[in-house]
Coordinates of C-alpha atoms and ligand atoms in Angstrom, one line a residue:
X42 CA 17.0 13.1 14.3
X43 CA 19.3 10.4 13.9
X44 CA 17.7 8.1 11.2
X45 CA 17.6 4.9 11.7
X46 CA 19.5 2.4 9.6
X47 CA 17.4 0.6 7.2
X48 CA 16.9 -2.9 7.0
X49 CA 16.2 -5.2 4.7
X50 CA 15.9 -8.7 7.0
X51 CA 13.2 -9.6 8.5
X52 CA 12.6 -10.3 12.1
X53 CA 9.5 -12.3 12.0
X54 CA 10.1 -16.0 10.9
X55 CA 7.2 -15.7 8.3
X56 CA 6.3 -16.5 5.8
X57 CA 8.0 -20.0 6.1
X58 CA 10.0 -21.7 2.9
X59 CA 7.3 -22.2 1.3
X60 CA 5.8 -18.6 1.0
X61 CA 2.8 -19.1 3.7
X62 CA 1.7 -17.2 6.6
X63 CA -0.4 -19.6 8.8
X64 CA -2.9 -21.0 6.2
X65 CA -2.5 -18.1 3.6
X66 CA 0.0 -16.9 1.0
X67 CA 1.9 -19.3 -0.9
X68 CA 2.3 -19.4 -4.7
X69 CA -0.3 -20.1 -6.8
X70 CA 0.6 -19.6 -10.2
X71 CA 0.8 -20.9 -14.1
X72 CA 4.0 -23.7 -13.7
X73 CA 6.0 -21.5 -16.6
X74 CA 5.9 -18.7 -13.8
X75 CA 7.4 -21.3 -11.3
X76 CA 11.0 -21.1 -12.4
X77 CA 11.1 -17.4 -12.4
X78 CA 9.2 -17.0 -8.9
X79 CA 12.4 -19.1 -8.0
X80 CA 14.5 -17.0 -9.3
X81 CA 13.5 -13.8 -8.2
X82 CA 13.0 -15.2 -4.3
X83 CA 17.1 -16.2 -4.6
X84 CA 18.3 -12.8 -6.0
X85 CA 16.4 -11.2 -3.3
X86 CA 18.2 -13.3 -0.3
X87 CA 21.5 -12.5 -2.2
X88 CA 20.4 -9.1 -2.2
X89 CA 19.2 -8.9 1.4
X90 CA 22.4 -10.3 2.5
X91 CA 24.6 -7.9 0.3
X92 CA 25.8 -4.8 2.1
X93 CA 26.4 -3.1 -0.8
X94 CA 22.8 -3.7 -2.1
X95 CA 21.2 -1.9 1.6
X96 CA 23.8 0.7 1.0
X97 CA 22.9 1.4 -2.3
X98 CA 19.2 1.2 -1.7
X99 CA 19.7 3.5 1.8
X100 CA 21.2 6.1 0.0
X101 CA 18.7 6.3 -3.0
X102 CA 16.2 6.3 -0.4
X103 CA 17.7 9.2 1.1
X104 CA 18.9 11.4 -1.7
X105 CA 16.1 10.8 -4.4
X106 CA 12.6 9.2 -2.2
X107 CA 13.1 12.1 0.9
X108 CA 13.4 9.6 3.4
X109 CA 13.5 9.8 6.9
X110 CA 9.4 11.6 6.4
X111 CA 8.8 13.6 9.3
X112 CA 7.1 12.1 12.1
X113 CA 4.3 15.5 12.5
X114 CA 1.9 16.5 15.7
X115 CA -1.3 17.5 14.5
X116 CA -1.8 19.8 17.1
X117 CA -4.3 21.5 15.5
X118 CA -6.8 18.3 14.9
X119 CA -5.8 16.7 17.9
X120 CA -7.0 20.0 20.1
X121 CA -10.3 19.7 18.1
X122 CA -11.5 16.0 18.3
X123 CA -10.5 15.8 21.9
X124 CA -8.6 13.3 23.8
X125 CA -5.7 11.3 21.8
X126 CA -2.6 13.1 20.8
X127 CA -2.6 12.4 16.8
X128 CA 1.3 11.8 15.2
X129 CA 0.7 11.9 11.4
X130 CA 3.9 9.5 9.6
X131 CA 4.5 12.4 6.3
X132 CA 4.5 9.3 3.8
X133 CA 3.0 11.5 1.3
X134 CA 6.2 13.8 1.3
X135 CA 7.9 11.8 -0.8
X136 CA 8.9 12.0 -4.2
X137 CA 6.4 10.8 -6.4
X138 CA 3.5 11.5 -3.8
X139 CA 3.5 8.0 -2.1
X140 CA 4.9 5.6 0.2
X141 CA 4.9 3.1 -2.9
X142 CA 8.6 4.4 -4.1
X143 CA 10.2 2.7 -1.2
X144 CA 9.3 -0.3 -2.7
X145 CA 9.8 0.8 -6.4
X146 CA 13.6 1.4 -5.5
X147 CA 14.4 -2.3 -3.9
X148 CA 12.4 -4.2 -7.0
X149 CA 14.3 -2.0 -9.9
X150 CA 17.8 -2.8 -8.3
X151 CA 16.4 -6.4 -7.8
X152 CA 15.9 -5.9 -11.0
X153 CA 18.9 -4.7 -12.7
X154 CA 20.4 -7.3 -10.3
X155 CA 19.1 -9.8 -12.7
X156 CA 20.1 -8.5 -15.6
X157 CA 16.6 -8.0 -16.3
X158 CA 16.3 -4.3 -18.3
X159 CA 12.3 -4.5 -19.2
X160 CA 9.9 -3.6 -16.3
X161 CA 6.1 -4.0 -15.9
X162 CA 3.9 -3.2 -14.0
X163 CA -0.2 -3.0 -12.6
X164 CA -1.4 0.3 -11.0
X165 CA -5.4 1.3 -9.4
X166 CA -4.6 4.7 -8.7
X167 CA -1.9 5.4 -10.8
X168 CA 0.4 5.6 -7.8
X169 CA 2.9 2.8 -7.9
X170 CA 2.3 3.3 -11.8
X171 CA 3.9 6.2 -11.5
X172 CA 6.5 5.1 -9.1
X173 CA 7.7 2.0 -11.7
X174 CA 7.8 4.6 -14.4
X175 CA 10.3 7.1 -12.4
X176 CA 12.8 4.8 -10.9
X177 CA 12.5 3.2 -14.9
X178 CA 13.4 6.8 -15.8
X179 CA 16.5 6.6 -12.9
X180 CA 17.9 3.7 -14.2
X181 CA 17.2 3.8 -18.1
X182 CA 15.0 0.8 -18.0
X183 CA 11.8 -0.4 -20.4
X184 CA 8.6 0.4 -19.0
X185 CA 5.2 -1.2 -19.4
X186 CA 1.9 0.1 -17.0
X187 CA -1.1 -1.8 -17.2
X188 CA -4.0 0.0 -16.0
X189 CA -7.8 -0.2 -16.2
X190 CA -9.7 2.6 -18.2
X191 CA -12.0 3.3 -15.5
X192 CA -9.3 3.8 -13.5
X193 CA -7.2 5.7 -16.0
X194 CA -10.1 8.3 -16.5
X195 CA -10.4 8.9 -12.7
X196 CA -6.5 9.2 -12.5
X197 CA -6.4 11.1 -15.8
X198 CA -3.4 13.0 -14.4
X199 CA -0.8 10.0 -13.3
X200 CA -1.4 8.5 -16.4
X201 CA 0.4 11.9 -18.0
X202 CA 3.2 11.8 -15.4
X203 CA 3.5 8.0 -16.2
X204 CA 4.1 9.1 -20.2
X205 CA 6.1 11.9 -18.9
X206 CA 8.5 9.5 -17.4
X207 CA 8.8 7.7 -20.8
X208 CA 6.5 4.9 -20.2
X209 CA 4.3 3.0 -22.3
X210 CA 0.3 2.9 -20.5
X211 CA -1.2 0.2 -21.9
X212 CA -5.5 0.2 -21.3
X213 CA -7.1 -2.5 -19.7
X214 CA -10.5 -3.1 -21.4
X215 CA -11.3 -6.2 -19.8
X216 CA -13.9 -7.4 -16.9
X217 CA -14.7 -4.5 -14.8
X218 CA -11.8 -2.1 -16.3
X219 CA -10.0 -1.6 -12.9
X220 CA -6.5 -2.7 -10.8
X221 CA -7.8 -6.5 -10.3
X222 CA -8.2 -6.7 -14.6
X223 CA -5.0 -4.9 -14.6
X224 CA -2.8 -7.4 -12.4
X225 CA -3.9 -10.4 -15.0
X226 CA -2.8 -8.2 -18.0
X227 CA 0.3 -8.7 -15.9
X228 CA 0.7 -11.4 -15.2
X229 CA -0.4 -12.3 -18.9
X230 CA 2.7 -10.9 -20.4
X231 CA 4.7 -12.0 -17.1
X232 CA 4.4 -15.6 -18.6
X233 CA 5.2 -14.8 -22.3
X234 CA 8.5 -12.3 -20.9
X235 CA 9.5 -13.4 -17.9
X236 CA 13.6 -14.1 -19.5
X237 CA 13.9 -10.9 -20.0
X238 CA 11.6 -9.1 -17.5
X239 CA 10.7 -8.3 -14.1
X240 CA 7.0 -7.4 -12.5
X241 CA 7.3 -5.0 -10.1
X242 CA 4.2 -5.8 -8.1
X243 CA 2.9 -2.9 -6.4
X244 CA 1.9 -4.0 -2.8
X245 CA 2.0 -6.8 -0.8
X246 CA -0.3 -9.6 -2.3
X247 CA 0.4 -11.7 -5.3
X248 CA 2.5 -15.6 -5.2
X249 CA 5.5 -15.6 -2.7
X250 CA 8.3 -13.9 -2.4
X251 CA 6.5 -11.0 -3.7
X252 CA 3.8 -10.4 -0.3
X253 CA 7.5 -10.8 2.0
X254 CA 9.6 -8.7 -0.2
X255 CA 7.5 -5.8 -0.8
X256 CA 6.7 -6.0 3.1
X257 CA 10.4 -5.6 3.6
X258 CA 11.0 -3.2 1.2
X259 CA 8.2 -0.9 3.0
X260 CA 9.3 -1.8 7.6
X261 CA 11.4 1.2 7.0
X262 CA 8.0 3.4 7.7
X263 CA 7.5 1.3 11.0
X264 CA 11.3 1.2 12.0
X265 CA 11.6 5.0 11.3
X266 CA 8.1 5.4 13.5
X267 CA 9.5 4.0 16.4
X268 CA 12.5 5.9 16.3
X269 CA 11.0 9.3 16.3
X270 CA 7.7 8.8 18.4
X271 CA 11.2 7.3 21.1
X272 CA 12.7 10.8 21.2
X273 CA 9.7 13.0 20.8
X274 CA 7.8 11.1 23.6
X275 CA 9.9 8.2 24.9
X276 CA 7.3 6.1 24.7
X277 CA 5.8 3.6 22.0
X278 CA 2.4 4.4 20.6
X279 CA -0.9 3.6 22.1
X280 CA -2.5 3.0 18.8
X281 CA -1.2 3.0 15.2
X282 CA -3.7 3.2 12.4
X283 CA -2.9 2.4 8.1
X284 CA -5.5 2.0 5.6
X285 CA -5.3 -1.1 3.6
X286 CA -5.7 -1.8 0.3
X287 CA -3.6 -4.6 -0.9
X288 CA -1.9 -3.7 2.3
X289 CA 1.4 -2.3 2.3
X290 CA 1.5 0.7 3.9
X291 CA 0.2 -0.5 6.7
X292 CA 2.4 -3.8 7.0
X293 CA 4.9 -1.4 6.1
X294 CA 4.1 0.5 9.3
X295 CA 3.0 -2.7 11.8
X296 CA 6.0 -4.9 10.9
X297 CA 8.5 -3.9 13.5
X298 CA 5.3 -3.3 16.0
X299 CA 4.2 -7.1 15.5
X300 CA 5.5 -8.2 19.0
X301 CA 4.8 -4.7 21.0
X302 CA 1.7 -6.6 22.7
X303 CA 0.7 -2.8 24.2
X304 CA 0.8 -1.1 20.7
X305 CA -2.8 -1.6 18.9
X306 CA -2.7 -1.8 15.1
X307 CA -6.1 -1.3 13.8
X308 CA -6.2 -1.3 9.3
X309 CA -8.8 0.2 7.8
X310 CA -10.5 -0.9 4.4
X311 CA -13.1 0.8 2.2
X312 CA -16.2 0.4 3.2
X313 CA -17.4 2.2 0.4
X314 CA -21.1 2.7 -0.1
X315 CA -22.4 0.3 2.1
X316 CA -21.4 -3.5 3.1
X317 CA -23.4 -5.2 0.4
X318 CA -22.0 -7.2 -2.4
X319 CA -20.1 -4.6 -5.0
X320 CA -20.2 -1.9 -3.0
X321 CA -17.6 -2.2 -0.7
X322 CA -13.9 -3.8 -0.6
X323 CA -14.0 -4.4 3.1
X324 CA -12.6 -7.8 2.5
X325 CA -12.9 -8.4 6.4
X326 CA -15.7 -7.2 6.6
X327 CA -17.3 -9.6 3.9
X328 CA -15.0 -11.3 2.0
X329 CA -14.2 -15.8 2.4
X330 CA -10.8 -17.6 1.9
X331 CA -9.9 -18.3 -1.8
X332 CA -7.5 -17.9 -4.3
X333 CA -6.8 -15.4 -6.4
X334 CA -3.5 -14.0 -8.6
X335 CA -1.3 -16.0 -6.7
X336 CA -1.9 -16.5 -3.0
X337 CA -4.8 -17.6 -0.8
X338 CA -6.5 -15.1 1.1
X339 CA -9.6 -13.6 1.5
X340 CA -11.7 -13.2 -1.0
X341 CA -14.9 -10.4 -1.5
X342 CA -16.5 -13.5 -4.0
X343 CA -20.0 -14.4 -4.6
X344 CA -21.4 -18.0 -3.2
X345 CA -20.5 -19.5 -6.4
X346 CA -16.5 -18.2 -5.8
X347 CA -17.0 -15.5 -7.9
X348 CA -15.1 -12.3 -7.8
X349 CA -17.3 -9.4 -6.9
X350 CA -16.9 -6.2 -8.3
X351 CA -15.8 -3.9 -5.4
X352 CA -16.1 0.0 -5.1
X353 CA -14.3 2.4 -3.2
X354 CA -14.1 6.2 -3.4
X355 CA -10.3 5.2 -3.7
X356 CA -8.8 3.6 -6.7
X357 CA -6.0 2.1 -4.6
X358 CA -7.9 0.5 -2.0
X359 CA -10.5 -1.0 -4.8
X360 CA -9.1 -4.2 -4.9
X361 CA -10.9 -7.8 -4.0
X362 CA -8.3 -9.5 -2.2
X363 CA -6.5 -8.4 1.4
X364 CA -2.5 -9.5 1.1
X365 CA -2.0 -13.0 2.7
X366 CA 0.5 -11.2 6.1
X367 CA -3.3 -9.2 7.0
X368 CA -5.2 -12.3 6.8
X369 CA -2.8 -14.1 9.1
X370 CA -2.5 -11.6 11.3
X371 CA -6.4 -11.1 10.8
X372 CA -6.8 -14.9 12.1
X373 CA -4.4 -14.4 14.8
X374 CA -6.6 -11.1 16.4
X375 CA -2.6 -8.7 16.5
X376 CA -4.0 -6.6 13.8
X377 CA -8.1 -5.4 14.3
X378 CA -9.9 -4.2 10.9
X379 CA -12.1 -1.4 10.7
X380 CA -13.6 0.4 7.2
X381 CA -14.5 4.1 6.6
X382 CA -17.1 4.4 4.2
X383 CA -16.7 7.0 0.9
X384 CA -19.1 9.3 2.9
X385 CA -16.8 9.2 6.1
X386 CA -13.4 9.3 4.4
X387 CA -15.0 13.0 2.3
X388 CA -15.8 14.3 5.7
X389 CA -12.4 13.6 7.0
X390 CA -11.0 14.7 3.5
X391 CA -11.7 18.6 4.2
X392 CA -11.2 18.0 7.9
X393 CA -7.5 17.4 7.8
X394 CA -7.5 19.7 4.9
X395 CA -9.1 22.9 7.2
X396 CA -7.1 22.2 10.2
X397 CA -3.6 21.2 9.3
X398 CA -3.0 22.3 5.6
X399 CA -2.7 18.8 4.4
X400 CA -4.3 17.2 1.7
X401 CA -4.9 13.3 2.2
X402 CA -4.7 10.8 -0.6
X403 CA -8.6 9.6 -0.8
X404 CA -6.5 6.1 0.6
X405 CA -4.7 7.4 3.5
X406 CA -8.0 8.9 4.5
X407 CA -9.6 5.5 5.4
X408 CA -6.8 6.3 8.1
X409 CA -8.1 9.7 8.9
X410 CA -12.2 9.3 9.5
X411 CA -11.5 6.0 11.5
X412 CA -9.1 8.8 14.3
X413 CA -12.2 11.0 13.9
X414 CA -14.3 9.0 15.4
X415 CA -11.1 6.6 17.7
X416 CA -9.4 9.8 19.2
X417 CA -12.1 11.4 21.3
X418 CA -12.4 7.7 22.9
X419 CA -9.4 7.8 24.2
X420 CA -7.1 9.5 26.8
X421 CA -5.2 13.0 26.5
X422 CA -2.4 10.5 27.4
X423 CA -2.6 8.0 24.1
X424 CA -0.8 8.2 21.3
X425 CA -2.3 7.9 18.1
X426 CA 0.1 7.5 15.2
X427 CA -1.6 7.7 11.8
X428 CA 0.4 6.5 8.4
X429 CA -0.1 9.0 6.3
X430 CA 0.3 7.6 3.0
X431 CA 0.0 9.6 0.1
X432 CA -0.9 12.8 -0.8
X433 CA -4.0 14.5 -1.9
X434 CA -2.9 16.7 -5.3
X435 CA -4.0 13.2 -7.4
X436 CA -7.7 13.5 -6.1
X437 CA -8.3 17.0 -5.9
X438 CA -10.5 16.7 -9.1
X439 CA -12.6 13.5 -7.8
X440 CA -13.1 15.2 -5.1
X441 CA -14.5 18.7 -6.4
X442 CA -16.6 16.5 -8.7
X443 CA -18.3 14.7 -5.5
X444 CA -18.6 17.8 -3.8
X445 CA -20.8 19.3 -6.3
X446 CA -22.8 16.0 -7.0
X447 CA -23.3 16.4 -3.4
X448 CA -24.2 20.3 -3.6
X449 CA -26.4 19.7 -6.8
X450 CA -28.2 16.8 -4.3
X451 CA -29.2 19.3 -1.4
X452 CA -30.2 21.8 -4.1
X453 CA -32.6 19.3 -6.0
X454 CA -34.2 18.2 -2.8
X455 CA -34.4 21.4 -1.3
Ligands
PLP223 C1 -2.1 2.2 -3.7 C2 -1.9 3.4 -2.0 C3 -2.3 2.7 -1.1 C4 -3.1 1.4 -1.0 O1 -1.6 0.0 -1.7 P1 -1.4 -0.8 0.8 O2 -0.6 -1.8 -0.6 O3 -2.7 -1.2 0.7 O4 -0.3 0.2 0.7 C5 -2.7 3.3 0.1 N1 -2.3 4.6 -0.4 C6 -1.7 5.1 -0.6 C7 -1.4 7.5 -1.1 C8 -2.0 4.3 -2.0 O5 -0.8 5.2 -3.3

């Protein structure tokens, strides 16, 4: 295929100038960060309009990250399930193993433009930390990654990868010791260091301009998908599905299709063990409007407004808030949301590995789990496109541990 030219400018009018998507989003930060966010927004607007910035980003995405990624017809899986023809958008094939490098490259270029030589970031699954440490090595930037202690344990390999790239990984020991707490620590650092430091936020979350900027850096996923499906099938997909943590891979995949009303868009959240307080991360299944870490959105919180603990088999979806643009399109009815349980995800992980020889990241496997149920309900003329946001290499130890525990449980009950 001829690679489509990734565009950074957005064709949607949202967010508005104050960073709102309808009632969601905004800029709920300490006064000390306000200047920094305004400076970032101005630099981003300027960069977007600068052809040399776009050219350099496009070149890096192609030669360093590996774009365009393929759109793969999963013929075995489609035949086995019966029903829709399934396509996988192969973000798992990108350098560092997930979509996150798209955003990390864009923001590193922006940091250089701002003259900021120190980078901080937060990470849950470790994928964003790895992508950030990687681009910092590439651009010679100092790099500090905040990561919850629990996540460091679950994703030990990624911690090692970050350190190999020269990053300092700082364990976060507060709260639940996962992603939310890592974001708090990163924001605390930024308040004190913003004159020399850029914060590479890892999802379509946080204060304006982050949700907009992160989305724009990932829009290339959907733009390529459009060109590829038109080339292969001569028409748009019937339905597109992506997993939703903060929401960056999903909004990047969907954005170019928001105005195509005949294309159904479905985001899949982490259903965890069950939909009860503290057992999942399905914000639309149990969340309410609130403010967390810079933006107004749907949050998992208790009756007093305290943030609930969350659980998911995948560290990358284990977060109490969803990106504000998703909150908006949820309420508009444009994007639909479902969730997949940990157990369904384990089944789907094995299914894709066996039928296609592709080990998906546990995050991405939420979209696969949805497709296992959905594809048989569709006709053979329907096209079901899934965003395979990352590869599962980082998860094989965790998967082995869970399978072993399940086997023991079966043995004990036999
Ligand atoms: C981080 C991550 C996610 C979740 O983040 P989003 O911002 O919702 O995309 C999903 N898939 C993979 C592979 C990830 O690494």
